[in-house]
Amino acid sequence: MLDIKGLTVDLEEEDKQILKGVDLSVEAGKVHAIMGPNGSGKSTLSYVLSGREGYEVTGGSATLDGQDLLDMDPEERAAAGLFLAFQYPVEIPGVGNMTFLRTALNAQRKARGEEEVSSAEFLKLVREKAKTLKIDADMLKRPLNVGFSGGEKKRNEILQMAVLEPRMCILDETDSGLDVDAMKLVSDGVNALRDEGRGFLVITHYQRLLDHITPDVVHIMADGRIVKTGGPELALEVEKNGYTDILSEVA
Amino acid sequence: MRLAPNFAKPSQARTDATEARLSGLALPESGAWGRAARQDALDRLREMGLPQPRDEYWRMTNPRPLNGAQAEAADLMADDEAPIWGETGALRIVFRDGVFDAAASDDLSAIEGVRIERLADAMAGDIHWAKDLYGALESRGQSPVPRPFAALNTATATDGVVIDATAAASRAIRVVYERSDEGADPVLHSLVRVAPGAEVTLLESGAGGARINTVLEADIADGGRFHHVRMQGRDPGRRAVTHSFARLGAEAAFKSFTLTMNGFLTRNEQVVEFTGDDAIAHVAGACVGDGRDFHHDDTVFVTHDALRCESRQVFKKVLKNGATGVFQGKILVKAGAQKTDGYQISQSLLLDDDSQFLAKPELEIYADDVACSHGSTTGAIDPTALFYLRSRGVPEAEAQDLMVLAFLAEALEEIEDGDLAEELRVRLEGWLARRAG
Ligand SMILES: Nc1ncnc2c1ncn2[C@@H]1O[C@H](COP(=O)(O)OP(=O)(O)OP(=O)(O)O)[C@@H](O)[C@H]1O
Ligand SMILES: [Mg+2]
């Protein structure tokens, strides 16, 4: 469903290439993991896919179900079913968590030509999902991510994902900053969404997360490229030996 | 009432401009005290003259559109919104183009704890309590900075509302300034006297004229509470100069909020004076302006002359497409006004590079044991936040509106009555939505 071919990306501000030809396909129903050293371009890839400003695509393509993602506004990508759980979720004072989520859900539905959900339906939906993620009513009432702990922010990202039900979910280090229990909650949240029609791209540094969310495919990214692809055992190898062996092997 | 001698004799040009403005005006008929008060104000005005563009206090706002002998005609706005706060149960008083509309107004006596009269009626007689208030706070407010339009108002106001609160009012008072004449140029003056321990709320809305000059003098006795919430008319062509003068006794409270949307020129001056200990005054406002023909000025002067008083100024402006916002606010703490708690913040959100915000925050402190702070910021929409919202499917324009409302929410929180604030928020949403098209 997500097909990335030969994607090269420069920073807009400075003359610097970050992605140097990324090839990657995530099929519906599958979970792909991306691991890789700090600064290798994992977050950049997720931002470019979701349409953040500041990057210039110099070559290659990225499509979701055949639709050219790179040609769309961020909100169009979301309506097309793409979702990014941010590595650093943004605090927005003055915008209520619930107001925001409802606006987002209805905007997406409207863009897809679907009925908007009523406040009652919405409340019911959010309460139900929030409960399984142990997000309390107080957090829902607060301004978006303001004063949330690191772990709470990550759980809130997963809540948004659960409510918006995107078809292609990118999770950028959603496990970082989570305690053991929260890791379990978040993983359960992700696993609950796993189904045949939905693809996942999970960016992580740790096997820990992949113990809970078993990936079908694991990619290693280094210096702006996918340098190795394998099964779940690849993550175990990284966990045990780090990147040195893998990188020298492909160099 | 003579002015402090530090006003230089006005230049010939200023005098000519002032006389030109006055030439079309006659002092309205009044009883003895009214005549005297108007004549005093006229003398005050002639002594200072009307503002000219180079005056320090008018450096950031051109007074010319307010100065002309005639009001420039302003198109009437086709407005399909019902007047705000219509469902609050407040007693309604309507002025149409500055003229009292009895048919559209409620019975002025249908309220307990408060006596309401029209200024025209109060001034017709030879004795009235209003004698001690009319022009009194205005003339006190002329020093150290002259406010000529307020003196002009005292001299020539044709009507207004006179409110005497002797207990907790049984309902709020809602004054609606309707507008149906393209050239109406009303001058209205209202008085509020709050007795010890009494409490009253005044709501005001509407454009009222092509050019409107209003003055409010509020004298709040010990332990009295006065709430003032305003929504200024949305007519894009209207010009408004308004002054609120509030004097607070011990443990008194004054809470004021103004929302401004559109308007060619708006100058809102707020003058607050603490004369008794332990009182609080909060003056706040929000405005949204779109286009080069939007200029909005909040000018605030708070004088602390008592112990342990708290003043708070919170002003927020959202400006786009070349709109201009001005804030000049001062906290003056006189010698001996110990334990003063003074706070002032003015912030603008500029939605493009063409719009501008000019701010002149000032503190002048002659007491040594006080906590005063002020700040002013100008910013654009945070692109990271905007992207976050968009990445969840919220279209750019809608995401921007969310951010704008979020920015203004902090100012709306200054309003004590959440229901009144909520109606203002809905009006703001409407304003934003109309611009989305
Ligand atoms: N806006 C930017 N300005 C300057 N450098 C940038 C910018 N965005 C990304 N980079 C650089 O691009 C490279 C890739 O960054 P990116 O955040 O994608 O790495 P990452 O793989 O997600 O790393 P981590 O594992 O630490 O999260 C880094 O060297 C980073 O410094
Ligand atoms: Mg990263």
XYZ file of C-alpha atoms in Angstrom, chain B residues 177-417:
241
model
C -26.138 50.751 19.856
C -28.090 50.170 16.674
C -27.134 51.870 13.491
C -29.436 52.686 10.592
C -28.093 55.959 9.238
C -24.974 56.103 7.093
C -23.733 59.314 8.603
C -24.826 59.182 12.254
C -22.274 60.792 14.556
C -23.533 60.219 18.092
C -21.936 61.393 21.319
C -23.139 59.406 24.309
C -22.127 59.605 27.934
C -23.022 57.103 30.611
C -22.620 57.125 34.364
C -22.438 54.269 36.803
C -22.501 54.807 40.533
C -22.028 51.694 42.609
C -22.889 52.062 46.301
C -20.891 50.272 49.000
C -21.382 46.538 48.566
C -23.588 46.923 45.477
C -22.951 45.058 42.218
C -24.012 45.591 38.634
C -23.127 44.352 35.144
C -23.250 46.534 32.052
C -23.175 44.924 28.607
C -22.737 47.020 25.488
C -22.797 46.085 21.841
C -23.215 47.562 18.395
C -21.642 50.128 16.128
C -24.039 52.974 16.926
C -22.851 55.355 14.270
C -20.576 56.083 11.349
C -18.523 57.806 14.009
C -19.268 57.346 17.664
C -17.834 58.957 20.763
C -18.731 57.357 24.076
C -17.669 58.068 27.625
C -18.384 55.939 30.644
C -17.685 57.209 34.129
C -17.891 54.571 36.842
C -17.568 55.458 40.480
C -17.341 52.297 42.537
C -17.625 52.797 46.280
C -16.056 50.606 48.960
C -16.809 46.955 48.375
C -18.807 47.678 45.218
C -18.413 45.581 42.085
C -18.855 46.672 38.502
C -18.607 44.388 35.473
C -18.403 45.841 32.014
C -18.411 43.643 28.915
C -18.524 45.104 25.435
C -18.623 43.920 21.869
C -17.952 46.757 19.489
C -19.866 46.915 16.237
C -18.545 45.007 13.281
C -19.308 47.642 10.639
C -16.063 47.872 8.663
C -16.375 51.613 8.052
C -17.236 52.839 11.534
C -14.961 55.019 13.621
C -15.111 54.902 17.373
C -13.419 56.728 20.183
C -14.385 55.503 23.622
C -13.281 56.344 27.133
C -13.983 54.469 30.340
C -13.054 56.173 33.567
C -13.268 54.077 36.707
C -12.557 55.147 40.252
C -12.407 52.454 42.903
C -12.909 52.691 46.647
C -11.572 50.222 49.194
C -12.089 46.548 48.350
C -14.008 47.517 45.229
C -13.771 45.514 42.013
C -13.901 46.566 38.379
C -13.788 44.021 35.578
C -13.868 45.176 32.019
C -13.603 43.338 28.723
C -13.965 44.567 25.158
C -14.106 42.496 22.003
C -13.587 44.363 18.754
C -14.122 42.900 15.315
C -13.656 45.078 12.250
C -14.078 48.848 12.330
C -12.077 51.369 10.361
C -10.710 53.002 13.474
C -11.181 52.193 17.115
C -9.528 53.986 19.976
C -10.496 52.634 23.377
C -9.090 54.517 26.339
C -9.422 53.075 29.799
C -8.501 55.150 32.802
C -8.519 53.475 36.193
C -7.796 55.063 39.528
C -7.482 53.298 42.854
C -8.377 55.566 45.731
C -9.155 52.971 48.424
C -7.063 50.051 49.658
C -7.347 46.395 48.616
C -9.309 46.979 45.413
C -8.905 45.132 42.126
C -9.307 46.234 38.545
C -9.000 43.980 35.530
C -9.181 45.555 32.102
C -8.874 43.246 29.147
C -9.656 43.124 25.490
C -9.326 41.183 22.287
C -9.556 42.320 18.733
C -9.469 40.739 15.308
C -8.767 42.852 12.284
C -8.554 42.094 8.607
C -7.190 44.523 6.058
C -5.456 47.855 5.731
C -8.602 49.656 6.775
C -8.454 48.256 10.259
C -6.776 50.202 12.997
C -7.350 49.359 16.626
C -5.867 51.133 19.606
C -6.089 50.208 23.274
C -4.818 52.950 25.508
C -4.849 52.214 29.211
C -3.776 54.254 32.194
C -3.939 52.762 35.675
C -3.090 54.879 38.702
C -2.383 53.199 42.023
C -2.840 55.616 44.881
C -3.775 53.178 47.662
C -2.418 50.151 49.460
C -2.452 46.542 48.237
C -4.483 47.091 45.091
C -4.283 44.702 42.169
C -4.489 45.812 38.564
C -4.351 43.551 35.575
C -4.296 44.448 31.890
C -4.567 41.691 29.296
C -4.875 42.653 25.628
C -4.651 40.392 22.606
C -4.873 41.263 18.946
C -5.065 39.139 15.830
C -4.141 41.047 12.707
C -4.125 40.093 9.042
C -3.861 41.568 5.572
C -2.211 44.789 6.643
C -4.237 45.505 9.782
C -2.723 47.628 12.532
C -2.980 47.175 16.270
C -1.777 49.565 18.936
C -1.374 49.157 22.649
C -0.193 51.841 24.988
C -0.632 50.960 28.581
C 0.712 52.505 31.706
C 0.804 51.564 35.329
C 1.518 54.543 37.554
C 2.235 53.703 41.190
C 2.227 56.786 43.359
C 4.448 57.222 46.387
C 2.950 55.339 49.294
C 0.915 52.898 47.181
C 2.759 50.012 48.800
C 2.094 46.354 48.037
C 0.684 47.266 44.663
C 0.322 44.284 42.370
C 0.339 45.533 38.799
C 0.363 43.312 35.757
C 0.180 44.149 32.110
C 0.485 42.005 29.017
C -0.196 42.878 25.405
C 0.200 40.324 22.678
C -0.400 40.204 19.005
C -0.665 37.399 16.540
C 0.259 38.582 13.062
C -1.087 36.342 10.334
C 1.116 37.926 7.669
C 4.036 40.291 7.231
C 1.867 43.226 6.158
C 0.134 43.582 9.492
C 1.696 45.417 12.375
C 1.472 45.730 16.104
C 2.803 48.780 17.885
C 3.163 48.621 21.628
C 4.227 51.068 24.271
C 4.062 49.461 27.686
C 5.069 51.696 30.577
C 5.651 51.432 34.286
C 6.159 54.471 36.471
C 6.701 53.569 40.085
C 7.259 55.800 43.106
C 6.735 53.215 45.845
C 9.419 50.717 46.863
C 7.408 47.698 47.971
C 5.458 46.740 44.871
C 5.251 43.868 42.398
C 4.721 45.175 38.904
C 5.411 43.464 35.634
C 4.665 44.106 32.035
C 5.311 42.363 28.770
C 4.505 42.663 25.125
C 4.921 40.064 22.407
C 4.382 39.852 18.690
C 4.317 36.519 16.977
C 3.185 34.518 14.026
C 1.390 31.188 14.009
C 3.775 28.460 15.135
C 4.458 26.403 11.991
C 5.195 23.250 13.994
C 1.824 23.436 15.693
C 0.129 24.201 12.391
C 1.733 21.158 10.787
C 0.740 18.958 13.705
C -2.908 19.966 13.286
C -2.790 19.553 9.523
C -1.129 16.155 9.795
C -4.280 15.016 11.599
C -6.438 16.125 8.707
C -7.430 19.623 9.790
C -7.315 21.875 6.685
C -4.838 24.722 6.881
C -7.418 27.509 7.215
C -9.287 25.659 9.918
C -6.063 24.839 11.736
C -5.146 28.496 11.640
C -8.558 29.422 13.083
C -8.049 26.952 15.896
C -4.729 28.596 16.677
C -6.289 32.061 16.546
C -9.078 31.082 18.922
C -6.520 29.446 21.184
C -4.544 32.668 21.246
C -7.610 34.741 22.091
C -8.962 32.243 24.618
C -6.577 33.532 27.256
C -8.066 36.999 26.957
C -11.646 35.716 27.021
C -10.811 33.893 30.238
C -10.574 37.311 31.855
C -14.367 37.546 31.721
C -15.809 36.350 34.999
C -19.132 35.208 33.572
